[in-house]
Amino acid sequence: GGVMEYASKGARKSNNYTENSIIGVLPDYNSENANKFIDIAIPTGFGLARNLMLINMANAVMEVGGGSGTLNEISASWQMNKLIIGLQVNGWSEKLCGKALDERRNDIIYCAKNAHEAIKLLNSKISYYQIRKFTGINKSRIKKESLLLAKKSD
């Protein structure tokens, strides 16, 4: 339901739609929980961990509004170096538009006012992100300056 159903419905209406191209990766074990526009349902039984699997499979993540689940997805997408586009609608996607989550990256969460603007941003930015693969979190979470100050005070 919700955003995923609307996305699936829109994909089904696309001129580029082909049979068996809309895949639903479900958090539970029941493929019957897929919305009616899904062609192939993959029940994972992973619960929240499904978000990490989906993000890892994606080149870009589009966020729409959202609560704590969306915040979780945005954070994981940031750590996995994914292109993130947030629609400016009530929720975390709007609150974090134009911001960097931390210093690990030199970009921001891009903002779009509507779906057409989001697609335009996606097409203009995606080539940069397709070459950036997630290889694990390998940068220190503590800034080097903090480490130097800690060593001086020892």
PDB file of C-alpha atoms in Angstrom:
ATOM      1  CA  GLY A   1       0.000   0.000   0.000  1.00  0.00           C
ATOM      2  CA  GLY A   2       0.872   3.662   0.205  1.00  0.00           C
ATOM      3  CA  VAL A   3       3.782   5.055  -1.796  1.00  0.00           C
ATOM      4  CA  MET A   4       4.882   1.625  -3.012  1.00  0.00           C
ATOM      5  CA  GLU A   5       1.438   0.906  -4.455  1.00  0.00           C
ATOM      6  CA  TYR A   6       1.372   4.274  -6.215  1.00  0.00           C
ATOM      7  CA  ALA A   7       4.864   3.675  -7.613  1.00  0.00           C
ATOM      8  CA  SER A   8       3.857   0.219  -8.844  1.00  0.00           C
ATOM      9  CA  LYS A   9       0.653   1.566 -10.376  1.00  0.00           C
ATOM     10  CA  GLY A  10       2.593   4.324 -12.157  1.00  0.00           C
ATOM     11  CA  ALA A  11       5.117   1.793 -13.461  1.00  0.00           C
ATOM     12  CA  ARG A  12       2.271  -0.353 -14.807  1.00  0.00           C
ATOM     13  CA  LYS A  13       0.849   2.660 -16.700  1.00  0.00           C
ATOM     14  CA  SER A  14       4.227   3.561 -18.219  1.00  0.00           C
ATOM     15  CA  ASN A  15       4.722   3.237 -21.970  1.00  0.00           C
ATOM     16  CA  ASN A  16       7.923   1.346 -21.105  1.00  0.00           C
ATOM     17  CA  TYR A  17       6.136  -1.266 -18.992  1.00  0.00           C
ATOM     18  CA  THR A  18       6.817  -4.884 -19.894  1.00  0.00           C
ATOM     19  CA  GLU A  19       5.326  -7.952 -18.256  1.00  0.00           C
ATOM     20  CA  ASN A  20       7.151  -9.147 -15.136  1.00  0.00           C
ATOM     21  CA  SER A  21       9.104  -5.914 -14.718  1.00  0.00           C
ATOM     22  CA  ILE A  22       7.497  -4.676 -11.486  1.00  0.00           C
ATOM     23  CA  ILE A  23       9.126  -6.457  -8.582  1.00  0.00           C
ATOM     24  CA  GLY A  24       7.990  -6.128  -4.987  1.00  0.00           C
ATOM     25  CA  VAL A  25      10.519  -7.018  -2.304  1.00  0.00           C
ATOM     26  CA  LEU A  26       8.401  -7.680   0.776  1.00  0.00           C
ATOM     27  CA  PRO A  27       9.492  -7.506   4.428  1.00  0.00           C
ATOM     28  CA  ASP A  28       7.464 -10.567   5.462  1.00  0.00           C
ATOM     29  CA  TYR A  29       7.090 -14.157   4.263  1.00  0.00           C
ATOM     30  CA  ASN A  30       3.702 -13.736   2.569  1.00  0.00           C
ATOM     31  CA  SER A  31       3.703 -12.939  -1.161  1.00  0.00           C
ATOM     32  CA  GLU A  32      -0.037 -12.272  -0.893  1.00  0.00           C
ATOM     33  CA  ASN A  33       0.814  -8.989   0.838  1.00  0.00           C
ATOM     34  CA  ALA A  34       2.111  -7.511  -2.428  1.00  0.00           C
ATOM     35  CA  ASN A  35      -0.087  -4.830  -3.963  1.00  0.00           C
ATOM     36  CA  LYS A  36      -2.132  -5.704  -7.051  1.00  0.00           C
ATOM     37  CA  PHE A  37       0.287  -3.944  -9.440  1.00  0.00           C
ATOM     38  CA  ILE A  38       3.282  -6.113  -8.521  1.00  0.00           C
ATOM     39  CA  ASP A  39       4.228  -8.698 -11.168  1.00  0.00           C
ATOM     40  CA  ILE A  40       6.783 -10.607  -9.117  1.00  0.00           C
ATOM     41  CA  ALA A  41       6.620 -10.658  -5.321  1.00  0.00           C
ATOM     42  CA  ILE A  42       9.719 -11.635  -3.379  1.00  0.00           C
ATOM     43  CA  PRO A  43       8.829 -12.336   0.263  1.00  0.00           C
ATOM     44  CA  THR A  44      12.059 -12.004   2.240  1.00  0.00           C
ATOM     45  CA  GLY A  45      11.052 -12.412   5.871  1.00  0.00           C
ATOM     46  CA  PHE A  46      13.759  -9.802   6.612  1.00  0.00           C
ATOM     47  CA  GLY A  47      11.517  -7.212   8.258  1.00  0.00           C
ATOM     48  CA  LEU A  48      13.369  -3.897   8.533  1.00  0.00           C
ATOM     49  CA  ALA A  49      16.536  -5.454   7.115  1.00  0.00           C
ATOM     50  CA  ARG A  50      14.738  -5.556   3.775  1.00  0.00           C
ATOM     51  CA  ASN A  51      15.364  -1.806   3.511  1.00  0.00           C
ATOM     52  CA  LEU A  52      19.121  -2.389   3.489  1.00  0.00           C
ATOM     53  CA  MET A  53      18.827  -5.009   0.783  1.00  0.00           C
ATOM     54  CA  LEU A  54      16.672  -2.745  -1.398  1.00  0.00           C
ATOM     55  CA  ILE A  55      18.997   0.222  -1.003  1.00  0.00           C
ATOM     56  CA  ASN A  56      22.028  -1.893  -1.841  1.00  0.00           C
ATOM     57  CA  MET A  57      20.308  -3.028  -5.064  1.00  0.00           C
ATOM     58  CA  ALA A  58      19.478   0.557  -6.118  1.00  0.00           C
ATOM     59  CA  ASN A  59      21.513   3.211  -7.898  1.00  0.00           C
ATOM     60  CA  ALA A  60      19.266   5.952  -6.542  1.00  0.00           C
ATOM     61  CA  VAL A  61      16.675   6.378  -3.809  1.00  0.00           C
ATOM     62  CA  MET A  62      13.669   8.679  -4.010  1.00  0.00           C
ATOM     63  CA  GLU A  63      12.091   9.557  -0.707  1.00  0.00           C
ATOM     64  CA  VAL A  64       8.520  10.750  -0.300  1.00  0.00           C
ATOM     65  CA  GLY A  65       7.536  12.322   3.014  1.00  0.00           C
ATOM     66  CA  GLY A  66       7.917   9.634   5.590  1.00  0.00           C
ATOM     67  CA  GLY A  67       8.398   8.837   9.217  1.00  0.00           C
ATOM     68  CA  SER A  68      11.004   6.782  11.032  1.00  0.00           C
ATOM     69  CA  GLY A  69      11.170   4.084   8.319  1.00  0.00           C
ATOM     70  CA  THR A  70      11.978   6.732   5.717  1.00  0.00           C
ATOM     71  CA  LEU A  71      14.578   8.255   8.026  1.00  0.00           C
ATOM     72  CA  ASN A  72      16.170   4.802   8.315  1.00  0.00           C
ATOM     73  CA  GLU A  73      16.225   4.485   4.513  1.00  0.00           C
ATOM     74  CA  ILE A  74      17.737   7.949   4.044  1.00  0.00           C
ATOM     75  CA  SER A  75      20.502   7.223   6.555  1.00  0.00           C
ATOM     76  CA  ALA A  76      21.350   3.853   5.006  1.00  0.00           C
ATOM     77  CA  SER A  77      21.252   5.346   1.496  1.00  0.00           C
ATOM     78  CA  TRP A  78      23.671   8.058   2.616  1.00  0.00           C
ATOM     79  CA  GLN A  79      26.075   5.506   4.084  1.00  0.00           C
ATOM     80  CA  MET A  80      25.884   3.398   0.898  1.00  0.00           C
ATOM     81  CA  ASN A  81      26.718   6.390  -1.331  1.00  0.00           C
ATOM     82  CA  LYS A  82      23.405   6.367  -3.192  1.00  0.00           C
ATOM     83  CA  LEU A  83      21.918   9.310  -5.031  1.00  0.00           C
ATOM     84  CA  ILE A  84      19.117  10.531  -2.749  1.00  0.00           C
ATOM     85  CA  ILE A  85      16.273  12.689  -4.018  1.00  0.00           C
ATOM     86  CA  GLY A  86      13.678  13.856  -1.522  1.00  0.00           C
ATOM     87  CA  LEU A  87      10.280  15.112  -2.579  1.00  0.00           C
ATOM     88  CA  GLN A  88       9.317  18.274  -0.755  1.00  0.00           C
ATOM     89  CA  VAL A  89       6.267  16.846   0.991  1.00  0.00           C
ATOM     90  CA  ASN A  90       5.620  16.622   4.721  1.00  0.00           C
ATOM     91  CA  GLY A  91       8.061  14.297   6.472  1.00  0.00           C
ATOM     92  CA  TRP A  92      11.758  13.421   6.516  1.00  0.00           C
ATOM     93  CA  SER A  93      12.242  13.809   2.768  1.00  0.00           C
ATOM     94  CA  GLU A  94      11.354  17.499   3.083  1.00  0.00           C
ATOM     95  CA  LYS A  95      13.183  18.084   6.392  1.00  0.00           C
ATOM     96  CA  LEU A  96      16.471  16.795   4.971  1.00  0.00           C
ATOM     97  CA  CYS A  97      16.232  18.347   1.491  1.00  0.00           C
ATOM     98  CA  GLY A  98      19.368  20.240   0.594  1.00  0.00           C
ATOM     99  CA  LYS A  99      21.321  18.896   3.553  1.00  0.00           C
ATOM    100  CA  ALA A 100      24.295  16.623   4.070  1.00  0.00           C
ATOM    101  CA  LEU A 101      23.871  14.059   6.831  1.00  0.00           C
ATOM    102  CA  ASP A 102      27.566  14.171   7.765  1.00  0.00           C
ATOM    103  CA  GLU A 103      31.023  14.867   6.329  1.00  0.00           C
ATOM    104  CA  ARG A 104      31.496  11.456   4.684  1.00  0.00           C
ATOM    105  CA  ARG A 105      30.218  12.759   1.374  1.00  0.00           C
ATOM    106  CA  ASN A 106      30.660  15.958  -0.594  1.00  0.00           C
ATOM    107  CA  ASP A 107      27.078  16.127  -1.845  1.00  0.00           C
ATOM    108  CA  ILE A 108      23.597  16.652  -0.410  1.00  0.00           C
ATOM    109  CA  ILE A 109      20.155  15.116  -0.406  1.00  0.00           C
ATOM    110  CA  TYR A 110      18.690  16.670  -3.522  1.00  0.00           C
ATOM    111  CA  CYS A 111      15.245  18.277  -3.450  1.00  0.00           C
ATOM    112  CA  ALA A 112      12.400  17.967  -5.926  1.00  0.00           C
ATOM    113  CA  LYS A 113       9.068  19.769  -5.833  1.00  0.00           C
ATOM    114  CA  ASN A 114       7.292  17.054  -7.825  1.00  0.00           C
ATOM    115  CA  ALA A 115       7.821  13.754  -9.618  1.00  0.00           C
ATOM    116  CA  HIS A 116       8.816  15.400 -12.912  1.00  0.00           C
ATOM    117  CA  GLU A 117      11.510  17.439 -11.179  1.00  0.00           C
ATOM    118  CA  ALA A 118      12.704  14.293  -9.366  1.00  0.00           C
ATOM    119  CA  ILE A 119      13.089  12.422 -12.672  1.00  0.00           C
ATOM    120  CA  LYS A 120      14.968  15.376 -14.162  1.00  0.00           C
ATOM    121  CA  LEU A 121      17.356  15.390 -11.173  1.00  0.00           C
ATOM    122  CA  LEU A 122      17.759  11.627 -11.390  1.00  0.00           C
ATOM    123  CA  ASN A 123      18.711  11.795 -15.061  1.00  0.00           C
ATOM    124  CA  SER A 124      21.163  14.651 -14.521  1.00  0.00           C
ATOM    125  CA  LYS A 125      22.952  13.107 -11.509  1.00  0.00           C
ATOM    126  CA  ILE A 126      22.783   9.324 -11.877  1.00  0.00           C
ATOM    127  CA  SER A 127      25.910   8.857 -13.983  1.00  0.00           C
ATOM    128  CA  TYR A 128      28.059  10.123 -11.103  1.00  0.00           C
ATOM    129  CA  TYR A 129      26.511   7.704  -8.620  1.00  0.00           C
ATOM    130  CA  GLN A 130      26.604   4.599 -10.790  1.00  0.00           C
ATOM    131  CA  ILE A 131      30.380   4.516 -10.461  1.00  0.00           C
ATOM    132  CA  ARG A 132      30.241   4.872  -6.645  1.00  0.00           C
ATOM    133  CA  LYS A 133      29.749   1.424  -5.192  1.00  0.00           C
ATOM    134  CA  PHE A 134      29.182   0.675  -1.540  1.00  0.00           C
ATOM    135  CA  THR A 135      32.171  -1.232  -0.200  1.00  0.00           C
ATOM    136  CA  GLY A 136      31.392  -0.955   3.469  1.00  0.00           C
ATOM    137  CA  ILE A 137      31.794   1.888   5.920  1.00  0.00           C
ATOM    138  CA  ASN A 138      35.495   2.566   5.812  1.00  0.00           C
ATOM    139  CA  LYS A 139      35.809   6.161   6.967  1.00  0.00           C
ATOM    140  CA  SER A 140      36.307   6.976  10.582  1.00  0.00           C
ATOM    141  CA  ARG A 141      33.232   8.220  12.401  1.00  0.00           C
ATOM    142  CA  ILE A 142      35.468  10.509  14.485  1.00  0.00           C
ATOM    143  CA  LYS A 143      37.100  13.465  12.803  1.00  0.00           C
ATOM    144  CA  LYS A 144      40.903  13.385  12.668  1.00  0.00           C
ATOM    145  CA  GLU A 145      41.094  16.657  14.596  1.00  0.00           C
ATOM    146  CA  SER A 146      39.214  15.048  17.512  1.00  0.00           C
ATOM    147  CA  LEU A 147      41.679  12.170  17.543  1.00  0.00           C
ATOM    148  CA  LEU A 148      44.660  14.534  17.583  1.00  0.00           C
ATOM    149  CA  LEU A 149      43.184  16.513  20.485  1.00  0.00           C
ATOM    150  CA  ALA A 150      42.515  13.293  22.392  1.00  0.00           C
ATOM    151  CA  LYS A 151      46.127  12.147  21.890  1.00  0.00           C
ATOM    152  CA  LYS A 152      47.520  15.509  23.068  1.00  0.00           C
ATOM    153  CA  SER A 153      45.490  15.357  26.268  1.00  0.00           C
ATOM    154  CA  ASP A 154      46.755  11.807  27.116  1.00  0.00           C
TER     155      ASP A 154
END
